[in-house]
Short mmCIF file of C-alpha atoms and ligand atoms in Angstrom, two decimals:
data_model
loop_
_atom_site.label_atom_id
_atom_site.label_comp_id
_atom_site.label_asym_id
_atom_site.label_seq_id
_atom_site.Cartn_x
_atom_site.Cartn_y
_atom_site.Cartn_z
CA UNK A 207 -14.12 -12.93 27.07
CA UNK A 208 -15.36 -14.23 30.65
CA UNK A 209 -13.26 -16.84 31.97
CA UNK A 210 -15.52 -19.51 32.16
CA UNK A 211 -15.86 -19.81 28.36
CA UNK A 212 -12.08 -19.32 28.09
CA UNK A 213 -11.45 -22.37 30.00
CA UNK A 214 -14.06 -24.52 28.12
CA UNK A 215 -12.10 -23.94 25.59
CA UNK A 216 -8.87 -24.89 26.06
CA UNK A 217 -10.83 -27.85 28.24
CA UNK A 218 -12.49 -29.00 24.83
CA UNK A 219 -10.00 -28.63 22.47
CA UNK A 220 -5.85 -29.52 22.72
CA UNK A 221 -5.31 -26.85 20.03
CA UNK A 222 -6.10 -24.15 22.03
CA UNK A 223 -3.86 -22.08 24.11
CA UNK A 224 -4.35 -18.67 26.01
CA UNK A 225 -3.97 -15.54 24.54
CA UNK A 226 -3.32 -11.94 25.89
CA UNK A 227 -6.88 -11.51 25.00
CA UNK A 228 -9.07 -14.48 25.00
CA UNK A 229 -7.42 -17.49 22.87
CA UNK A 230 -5.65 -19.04 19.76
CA UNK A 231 -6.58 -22.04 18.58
CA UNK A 232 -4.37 -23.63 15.84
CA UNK A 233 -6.04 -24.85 12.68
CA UNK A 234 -4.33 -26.39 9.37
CA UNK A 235 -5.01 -22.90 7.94
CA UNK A 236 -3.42 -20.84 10.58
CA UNK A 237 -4.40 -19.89 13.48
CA UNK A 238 -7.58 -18.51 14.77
CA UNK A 239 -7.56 -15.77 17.31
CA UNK A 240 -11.08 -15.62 19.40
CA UNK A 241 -10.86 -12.51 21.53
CA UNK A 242 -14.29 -12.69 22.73
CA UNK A 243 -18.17 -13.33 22.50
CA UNK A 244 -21.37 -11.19 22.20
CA UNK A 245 -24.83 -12.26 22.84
CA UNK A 246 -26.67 -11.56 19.43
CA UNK A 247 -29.71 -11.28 21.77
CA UNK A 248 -28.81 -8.14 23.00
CA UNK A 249 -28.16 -6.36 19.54
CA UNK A 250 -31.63 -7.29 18.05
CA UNK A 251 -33.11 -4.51 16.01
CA UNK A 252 -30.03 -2.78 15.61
CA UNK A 253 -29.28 -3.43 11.88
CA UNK A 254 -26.35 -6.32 10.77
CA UNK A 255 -23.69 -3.97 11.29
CA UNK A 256 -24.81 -3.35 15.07
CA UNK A 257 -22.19 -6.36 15.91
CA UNK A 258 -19.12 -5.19 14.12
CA UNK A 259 -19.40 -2.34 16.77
CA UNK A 260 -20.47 -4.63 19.75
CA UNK A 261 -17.06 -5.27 20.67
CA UNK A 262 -16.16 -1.37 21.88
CA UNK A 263 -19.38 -0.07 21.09
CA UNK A 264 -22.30 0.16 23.99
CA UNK A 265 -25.89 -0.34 22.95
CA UNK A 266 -26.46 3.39 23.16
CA UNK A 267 -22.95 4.32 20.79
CA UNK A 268 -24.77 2.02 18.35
CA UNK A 269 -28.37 3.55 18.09
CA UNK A 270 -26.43 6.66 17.97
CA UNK A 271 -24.37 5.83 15.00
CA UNK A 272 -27.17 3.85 13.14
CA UNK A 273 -28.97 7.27 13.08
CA UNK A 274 -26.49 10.19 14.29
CA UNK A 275 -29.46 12.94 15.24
CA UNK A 276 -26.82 15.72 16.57
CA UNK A 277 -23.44 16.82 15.68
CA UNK A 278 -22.00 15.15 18.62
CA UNK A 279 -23.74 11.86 16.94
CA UNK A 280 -22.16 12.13 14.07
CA UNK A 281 -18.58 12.82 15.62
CA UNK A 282 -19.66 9.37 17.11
CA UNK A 283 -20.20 8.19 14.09
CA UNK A 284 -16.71 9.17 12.60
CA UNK A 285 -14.83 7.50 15.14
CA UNK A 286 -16.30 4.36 15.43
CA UNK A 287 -16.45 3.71 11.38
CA UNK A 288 -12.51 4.44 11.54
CA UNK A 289 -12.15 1.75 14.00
CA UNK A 290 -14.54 -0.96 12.56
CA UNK A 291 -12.63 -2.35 9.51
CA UNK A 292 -9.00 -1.79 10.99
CA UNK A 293 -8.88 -5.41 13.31
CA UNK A 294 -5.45 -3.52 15.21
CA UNK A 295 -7.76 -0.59 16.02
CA UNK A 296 -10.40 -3.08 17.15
CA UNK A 297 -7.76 -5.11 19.69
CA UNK A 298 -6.10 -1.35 20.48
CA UNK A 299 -9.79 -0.23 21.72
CA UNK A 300 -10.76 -3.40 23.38
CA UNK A 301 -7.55 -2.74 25.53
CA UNK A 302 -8.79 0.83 26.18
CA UNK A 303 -12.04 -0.72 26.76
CA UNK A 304 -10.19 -3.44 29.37
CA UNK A 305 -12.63 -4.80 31.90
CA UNK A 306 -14.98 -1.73 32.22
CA UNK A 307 -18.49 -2.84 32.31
CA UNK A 308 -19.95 0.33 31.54
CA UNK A 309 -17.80 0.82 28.77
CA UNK A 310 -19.25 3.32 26.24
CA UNK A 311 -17.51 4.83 22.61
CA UNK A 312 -19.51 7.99 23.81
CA UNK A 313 -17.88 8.37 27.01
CA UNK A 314 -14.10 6.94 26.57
CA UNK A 315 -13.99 10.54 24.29
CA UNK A 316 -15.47 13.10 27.12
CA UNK A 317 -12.18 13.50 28.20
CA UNK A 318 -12.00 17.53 26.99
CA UNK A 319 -9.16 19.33 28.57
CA UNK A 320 -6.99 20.05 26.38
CA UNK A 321 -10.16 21.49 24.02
CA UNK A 322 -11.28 23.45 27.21
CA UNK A 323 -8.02 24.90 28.24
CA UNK A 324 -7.76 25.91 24.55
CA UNK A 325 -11.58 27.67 24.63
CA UNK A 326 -10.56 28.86 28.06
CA UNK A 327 -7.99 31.33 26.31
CA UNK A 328 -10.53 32.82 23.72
CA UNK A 329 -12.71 35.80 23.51
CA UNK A 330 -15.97 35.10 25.14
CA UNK A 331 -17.59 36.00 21.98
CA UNK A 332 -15.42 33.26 19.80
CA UNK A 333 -15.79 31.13 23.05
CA UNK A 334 -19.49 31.15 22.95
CA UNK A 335 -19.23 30.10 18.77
CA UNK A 336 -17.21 27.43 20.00
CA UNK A 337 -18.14 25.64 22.92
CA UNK A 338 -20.75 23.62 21.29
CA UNK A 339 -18.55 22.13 18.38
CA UNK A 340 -18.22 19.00 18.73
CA UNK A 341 -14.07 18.23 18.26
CA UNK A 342 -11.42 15.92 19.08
CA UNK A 343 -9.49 12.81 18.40
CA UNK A 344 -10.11 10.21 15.66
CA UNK A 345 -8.04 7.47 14.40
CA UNK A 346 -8.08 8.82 11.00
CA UNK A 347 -5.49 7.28 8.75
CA UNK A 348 -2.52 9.42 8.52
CA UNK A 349 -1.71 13.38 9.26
CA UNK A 350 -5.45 14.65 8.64
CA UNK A 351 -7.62 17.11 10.29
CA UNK A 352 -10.08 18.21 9.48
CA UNK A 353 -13.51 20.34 10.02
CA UNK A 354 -16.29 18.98 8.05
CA UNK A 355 -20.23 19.41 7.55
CA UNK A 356 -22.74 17.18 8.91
CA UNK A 357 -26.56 17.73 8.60
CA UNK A 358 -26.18 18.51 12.39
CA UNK A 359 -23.64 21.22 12.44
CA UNK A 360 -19.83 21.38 11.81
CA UNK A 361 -17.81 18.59 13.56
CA UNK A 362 -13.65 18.70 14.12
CA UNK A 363 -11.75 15.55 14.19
CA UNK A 364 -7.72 15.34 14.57
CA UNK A 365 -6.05 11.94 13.74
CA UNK A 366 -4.30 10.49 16.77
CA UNK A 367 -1.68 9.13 14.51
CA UNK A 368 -0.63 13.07 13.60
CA UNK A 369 -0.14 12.81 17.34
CA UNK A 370 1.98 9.80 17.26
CA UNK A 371 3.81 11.59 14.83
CA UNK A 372 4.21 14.96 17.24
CA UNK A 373 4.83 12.99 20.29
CA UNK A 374 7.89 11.05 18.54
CA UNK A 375 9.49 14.34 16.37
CA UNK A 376 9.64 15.46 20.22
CA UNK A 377 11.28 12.93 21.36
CA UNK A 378 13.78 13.19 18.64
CA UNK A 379 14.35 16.87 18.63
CA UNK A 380 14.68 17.38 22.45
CA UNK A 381 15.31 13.84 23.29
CA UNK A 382 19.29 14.89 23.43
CA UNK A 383 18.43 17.43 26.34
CA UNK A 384 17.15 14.52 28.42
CA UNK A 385 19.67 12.31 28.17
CA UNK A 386 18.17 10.17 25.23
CA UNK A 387 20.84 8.33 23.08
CA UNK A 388 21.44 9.22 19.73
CA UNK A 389 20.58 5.47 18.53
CA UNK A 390 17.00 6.33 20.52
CA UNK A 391 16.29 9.61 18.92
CA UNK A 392 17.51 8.71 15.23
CA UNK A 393 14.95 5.48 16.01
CA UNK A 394 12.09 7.98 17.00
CA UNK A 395 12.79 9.86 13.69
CA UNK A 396 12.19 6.93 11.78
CA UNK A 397 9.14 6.09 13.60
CA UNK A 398 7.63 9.96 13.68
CA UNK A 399 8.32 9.74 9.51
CA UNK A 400 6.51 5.93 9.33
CA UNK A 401 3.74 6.72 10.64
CA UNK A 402 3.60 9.91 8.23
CA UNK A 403 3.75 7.32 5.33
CA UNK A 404 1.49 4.97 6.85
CA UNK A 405 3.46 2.04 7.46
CA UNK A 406 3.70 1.99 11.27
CA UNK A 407 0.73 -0.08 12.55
CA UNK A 408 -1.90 1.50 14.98
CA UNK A 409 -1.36 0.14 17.98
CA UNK A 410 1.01 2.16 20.49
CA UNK A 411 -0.95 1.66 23.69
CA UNK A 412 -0.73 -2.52 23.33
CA UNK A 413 2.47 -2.84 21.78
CA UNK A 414 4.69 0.92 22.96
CA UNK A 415 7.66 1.56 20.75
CA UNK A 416 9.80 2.77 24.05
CA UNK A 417 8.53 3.50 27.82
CA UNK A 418 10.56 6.72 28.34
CA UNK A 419 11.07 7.89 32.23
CA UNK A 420 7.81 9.24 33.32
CA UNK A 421 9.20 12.82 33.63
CA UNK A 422 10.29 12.58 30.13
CA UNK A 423 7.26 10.85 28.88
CA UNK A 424 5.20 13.85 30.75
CA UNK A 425 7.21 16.52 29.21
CA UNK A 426 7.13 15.62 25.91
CA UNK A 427 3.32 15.11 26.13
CA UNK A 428 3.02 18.40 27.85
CA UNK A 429 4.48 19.68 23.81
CA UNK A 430 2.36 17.34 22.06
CA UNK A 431 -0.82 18.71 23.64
CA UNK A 432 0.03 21.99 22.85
CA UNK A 433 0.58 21.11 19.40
CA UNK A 434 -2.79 19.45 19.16
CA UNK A 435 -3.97 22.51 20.76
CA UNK A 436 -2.70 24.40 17.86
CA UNK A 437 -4.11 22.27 15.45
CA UNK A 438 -7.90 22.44 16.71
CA UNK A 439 -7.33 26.19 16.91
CA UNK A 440 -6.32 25.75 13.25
CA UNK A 441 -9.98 23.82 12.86
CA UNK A 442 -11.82 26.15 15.02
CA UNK A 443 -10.49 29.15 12.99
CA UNK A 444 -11.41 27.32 9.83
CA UNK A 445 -15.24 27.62 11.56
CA UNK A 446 -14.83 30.69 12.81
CA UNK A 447 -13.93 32.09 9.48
CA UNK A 448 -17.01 30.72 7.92
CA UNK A 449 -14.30 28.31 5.50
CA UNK A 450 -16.68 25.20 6.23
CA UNK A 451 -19.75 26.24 4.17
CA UNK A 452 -21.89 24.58 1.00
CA UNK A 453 -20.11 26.71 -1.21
CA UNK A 454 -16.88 25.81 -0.85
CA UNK A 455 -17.69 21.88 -0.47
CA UNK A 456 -16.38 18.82 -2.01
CA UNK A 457 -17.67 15.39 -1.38
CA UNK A 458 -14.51 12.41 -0.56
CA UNK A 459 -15.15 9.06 0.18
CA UNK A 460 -14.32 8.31 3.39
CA UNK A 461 -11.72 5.64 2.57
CA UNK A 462 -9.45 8.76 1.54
CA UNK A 463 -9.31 9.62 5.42
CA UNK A 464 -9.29 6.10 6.84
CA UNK A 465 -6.92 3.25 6.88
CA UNK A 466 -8.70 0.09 5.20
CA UNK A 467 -12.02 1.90 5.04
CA UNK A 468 -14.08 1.41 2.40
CA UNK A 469 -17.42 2.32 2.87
CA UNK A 470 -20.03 3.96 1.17
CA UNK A 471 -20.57 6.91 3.54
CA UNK A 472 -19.18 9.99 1.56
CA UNK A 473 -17.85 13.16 4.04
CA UNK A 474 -17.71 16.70 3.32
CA UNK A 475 -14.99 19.35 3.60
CA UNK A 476 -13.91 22.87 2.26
CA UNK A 477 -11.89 22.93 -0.99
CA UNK A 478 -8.34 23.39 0.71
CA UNK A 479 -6.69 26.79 -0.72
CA UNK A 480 -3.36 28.38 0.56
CA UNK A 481 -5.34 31.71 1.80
CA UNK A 482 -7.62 29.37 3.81
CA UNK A 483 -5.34 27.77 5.63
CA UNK A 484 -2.56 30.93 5.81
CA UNK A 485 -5.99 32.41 7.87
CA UNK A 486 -6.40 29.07 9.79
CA UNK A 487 -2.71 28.97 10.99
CA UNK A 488 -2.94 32.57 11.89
CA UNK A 489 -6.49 32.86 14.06
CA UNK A 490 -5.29 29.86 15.85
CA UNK A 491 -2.97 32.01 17.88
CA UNK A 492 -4.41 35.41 17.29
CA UNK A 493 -8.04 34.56 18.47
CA UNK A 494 -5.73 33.59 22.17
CA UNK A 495 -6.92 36.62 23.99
CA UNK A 496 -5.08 38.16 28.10
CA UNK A 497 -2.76 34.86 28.53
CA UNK A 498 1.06 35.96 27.27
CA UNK A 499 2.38 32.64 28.91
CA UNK A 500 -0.40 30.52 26.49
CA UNK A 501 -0.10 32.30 23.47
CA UNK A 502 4.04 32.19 23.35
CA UNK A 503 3.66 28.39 24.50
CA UNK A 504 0.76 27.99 21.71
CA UNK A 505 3.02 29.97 18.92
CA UNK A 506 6.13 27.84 20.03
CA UNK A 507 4.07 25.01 19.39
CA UNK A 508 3.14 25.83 16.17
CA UNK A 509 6.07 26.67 14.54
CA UNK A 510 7.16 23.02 16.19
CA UNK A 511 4.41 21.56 14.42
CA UNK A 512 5.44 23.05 10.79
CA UNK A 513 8.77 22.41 10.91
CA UNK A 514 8.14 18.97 12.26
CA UNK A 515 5.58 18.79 9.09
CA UNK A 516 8.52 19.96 6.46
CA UNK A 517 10.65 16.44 7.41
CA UNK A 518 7.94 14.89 6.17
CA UNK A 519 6.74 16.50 3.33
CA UNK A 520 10.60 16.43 2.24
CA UNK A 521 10.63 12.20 3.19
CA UNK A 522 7.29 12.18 1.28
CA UNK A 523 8.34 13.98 -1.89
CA UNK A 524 11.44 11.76 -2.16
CA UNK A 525 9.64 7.89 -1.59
CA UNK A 526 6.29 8.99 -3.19
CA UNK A 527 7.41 11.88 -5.46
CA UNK A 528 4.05 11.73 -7.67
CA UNK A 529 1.96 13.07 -4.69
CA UNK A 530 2.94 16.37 -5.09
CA UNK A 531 0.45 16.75 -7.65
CA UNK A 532 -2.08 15.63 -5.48
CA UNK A 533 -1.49 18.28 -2.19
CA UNK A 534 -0.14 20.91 -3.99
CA UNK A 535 -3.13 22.53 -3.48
CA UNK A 536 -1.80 22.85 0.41
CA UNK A 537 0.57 25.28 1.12
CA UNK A 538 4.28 23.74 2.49
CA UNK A 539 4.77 23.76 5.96
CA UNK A 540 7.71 25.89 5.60
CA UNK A 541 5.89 29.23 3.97
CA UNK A 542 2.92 28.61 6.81
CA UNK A 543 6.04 29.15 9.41
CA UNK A 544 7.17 32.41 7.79
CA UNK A 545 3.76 34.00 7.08
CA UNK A 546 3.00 33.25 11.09
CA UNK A 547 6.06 34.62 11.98
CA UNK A 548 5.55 38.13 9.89
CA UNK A 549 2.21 38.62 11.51
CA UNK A 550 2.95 37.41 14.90
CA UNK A 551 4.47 40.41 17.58
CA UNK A 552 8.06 39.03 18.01
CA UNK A 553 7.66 38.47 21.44
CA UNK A 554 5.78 35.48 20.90
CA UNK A 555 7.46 32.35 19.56
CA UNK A 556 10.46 31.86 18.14
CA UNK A 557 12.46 34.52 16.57
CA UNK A 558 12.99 34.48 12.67
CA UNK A 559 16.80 33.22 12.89
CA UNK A 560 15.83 30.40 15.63
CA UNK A 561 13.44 29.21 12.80
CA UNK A 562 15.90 29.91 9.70
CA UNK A 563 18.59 27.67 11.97
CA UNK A 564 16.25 25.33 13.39
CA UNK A 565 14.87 24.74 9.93
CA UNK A 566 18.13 24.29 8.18
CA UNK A 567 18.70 22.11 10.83
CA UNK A 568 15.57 19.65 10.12
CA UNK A 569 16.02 19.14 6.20
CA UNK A 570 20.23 18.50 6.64
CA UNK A 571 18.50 16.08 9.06
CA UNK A 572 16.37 14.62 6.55
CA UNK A 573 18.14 14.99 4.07
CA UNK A 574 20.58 12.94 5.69
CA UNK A 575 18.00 10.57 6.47
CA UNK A 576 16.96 10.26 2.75
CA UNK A 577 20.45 9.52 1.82
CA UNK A 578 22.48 7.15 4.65
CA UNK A 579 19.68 5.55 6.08
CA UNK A 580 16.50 5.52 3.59
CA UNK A 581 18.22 4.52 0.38
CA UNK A 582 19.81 1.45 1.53
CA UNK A 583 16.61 0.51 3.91
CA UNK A 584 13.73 1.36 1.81
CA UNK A 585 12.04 -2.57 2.36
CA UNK A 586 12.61 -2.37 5.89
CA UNK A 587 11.35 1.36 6.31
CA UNK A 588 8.11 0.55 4.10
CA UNK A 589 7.53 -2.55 6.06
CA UNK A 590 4.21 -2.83 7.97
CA UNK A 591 4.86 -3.13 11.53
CA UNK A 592 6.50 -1.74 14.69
CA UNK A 593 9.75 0.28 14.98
CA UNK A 594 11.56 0.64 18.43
CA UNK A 595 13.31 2.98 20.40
CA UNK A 596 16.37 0.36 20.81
CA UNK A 597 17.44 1.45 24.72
CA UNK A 598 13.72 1.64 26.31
CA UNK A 599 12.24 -1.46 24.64
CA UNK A 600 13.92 -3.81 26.59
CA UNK A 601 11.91 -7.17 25.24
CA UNK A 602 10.12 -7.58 21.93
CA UNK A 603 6.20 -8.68 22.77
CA UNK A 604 4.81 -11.29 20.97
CA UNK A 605 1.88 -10.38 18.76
CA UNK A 606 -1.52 -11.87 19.92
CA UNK A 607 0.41 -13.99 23.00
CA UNK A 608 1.82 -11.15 24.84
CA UNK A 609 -0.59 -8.03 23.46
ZN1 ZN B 748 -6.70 23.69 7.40
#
């Protein structure tokens, strides 16, 4: 919002004050938040949706997503719908958006490294099948990722809340070797296993649970990439090994991948069987071809990522315990850790008793969890909100004012 409407604003009316983002103006039925204005003039012809997506959407995203032409178009398409309805994501992306006037959807995702230094590490035959995927990060609602169909070609999206979730199970299980207080990593526990369950809101760059020292903040990054980087391999293998095709397709709404998404647009995945993703798991490291140092990084990260996904699956099973039913048609995390680990040369990774211990480790953990902490907290835990890490969130921001 340009500055000169701003202050017409709070010139012309006493009720208005400044925001973070534009202003608040109190009315007798709450207030009203205006974070900024479009010209309707320059959305003509796009359809009445076209100005839902104005605000971190350029002209070009738009056309694109009105009529998605490639596979790269309909990626597009995917992450802008997941933002649209969810007005956190909305104020989280005009922050990424900030004052950039050039601003496009399209281009805030080119970013590719971590996807390239993955590829970088393949055979050049499985690099060749690759490089024109389109794949990356998508706020989809919870722990998803997924490789689906489009008219265009195969798309991969991974939800940058299963991130979230990496980045603070990091912080939690190596937080002690830097230093971090218990109070700090117990608090990053909680968090990791919120956002699991969908409760933490979606919006860690505006509001961050904890700034940890930048070396510590880059290290544990440094993990979480290669985490995600196992998890697109896991994608990539699940198009490699021809798992994405008509046969094996069921149709989902959307809304089952998005928070507060309810739209009409219907998405298409393989039917999810153990063998299928035993495969995916495995090709994600195997297909790493002449880098020792990348694959035993990659494997380490893997098994990270599985055991990270058993605390949840056991917090799951105990808050929600009907949803078993519902993924037991995915294999649990802890079996995907030991079939890797029989296949995988024993150089690479972890050895079978650092997993065993490391492992019995995690569920006394949660288990522990479930029973001193969860049990007496379960209002506070299920809450929608923010969670801190007590020591490195020094003063609470105020929603809207500050953010
Ligand atoms: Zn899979």
């Amino acid at each position: 919002m340009d500055a000169e409407l701003i202050e017409s604003f709070l010139k012309n009316n006493p009720k208005a004050r400044r925001a973070k983002e534009g202003v608040i103006i109190d009315t007798d039925n709450g207030f009203l938040h205006l974070r900024g204005a479009i010209k309707t003039s320059d959305y003509e012809g796009l359809g009445e949706d076209a100005t839902f997506f104005a605000p971190f959407c350029s002209v070009a995203d738009i056309k694109k997503i009105n009529s998605p032409k490639t596979a790269s178009d309909f990626l597009l398409q995917l992450r802008a719908e997941s933002i649209v309805d969810n007005p956190r994501l909305n104020r989280v992306f005009l922050a990424r958006k900030g004052n950039k006037t050039n601003w496009s959807l399209e281009k805030y995702y080119l970013d590719r490294k971590r996807e390239e230094t993955y590829l970088s590490n393949l055979s050049k035959g499985n690099y060749e099948k690759l490089k024109s995927i389109p794949s990356g990060s998508v706020y989809l609602d919870g722990a998803n990722a997924i490789c689906t169909k489009t008219k265009a070609g195969n798309i991969i999206a991974i939800s940058e809340p299963l991130e979230y979730f990496l980045y603070f199970m990091n912080i939690f299980f190596y937080g002690e070797d830097f230093g971090i207080k218990d109070e700090d990593t117990q608090a990053s526990f909680r968090i990791a296993q919120r956002i699991m369950a969908g409760h933490e809101s979606f919006d860690f760059d505006i509001d961050p649970r904890g700034t940890l020292p930048e070396h510590i903040h880059g290290w544990m990054k440094s993990i979480t990439d290669l985490q995600y980087q196992f998890i697109l391999g896991h994608e990539y293998s699940h198009h490699l090994l021809g798992h994405v095709k008509d046969s094996n397709l069921r149709t989902d709404s959307l809304s089952s991948f998005m928070a507060m998404h309810e739209g009409k647009h219907t998405i298409q995945h393989y039917k999810y069987s153990h063998k299928l993703e035993y495969d995916a798991d495995w090709y994600s490291i195997k297909n790493i071809k002449g880098n020792s140092k990348f694959k035993d990084d990659l494997s380490k990260a893997a098994f990270l990522t599985l055991m990270y996904l058993e605390t949840s699956r056991i917090v799951l099973d105990y808050t929600n315990p009907r949803r078993t039913n519902q993924v037991s048609s995915h294999p649990d995390p802890s079996s995907r850790i030991y079939k890797i680990r029989k296949k995988l040369n024993n150089k690479y990774g972890f050895s079978k008793d650092q997993l065993e211990n490391n492992l019995g480790y995690l569920k006394d953990y949660t288990e522990q969890f479930i029973s001193k902490y969860l049990v007496f907290n379960f209002d506070s835990f299920e809450e929608y909100g923010s969670h801190y890490l007590p020591s490195y969130k020094t003063r609470l921001l105020n929603d809207r004012v500050d953010y």
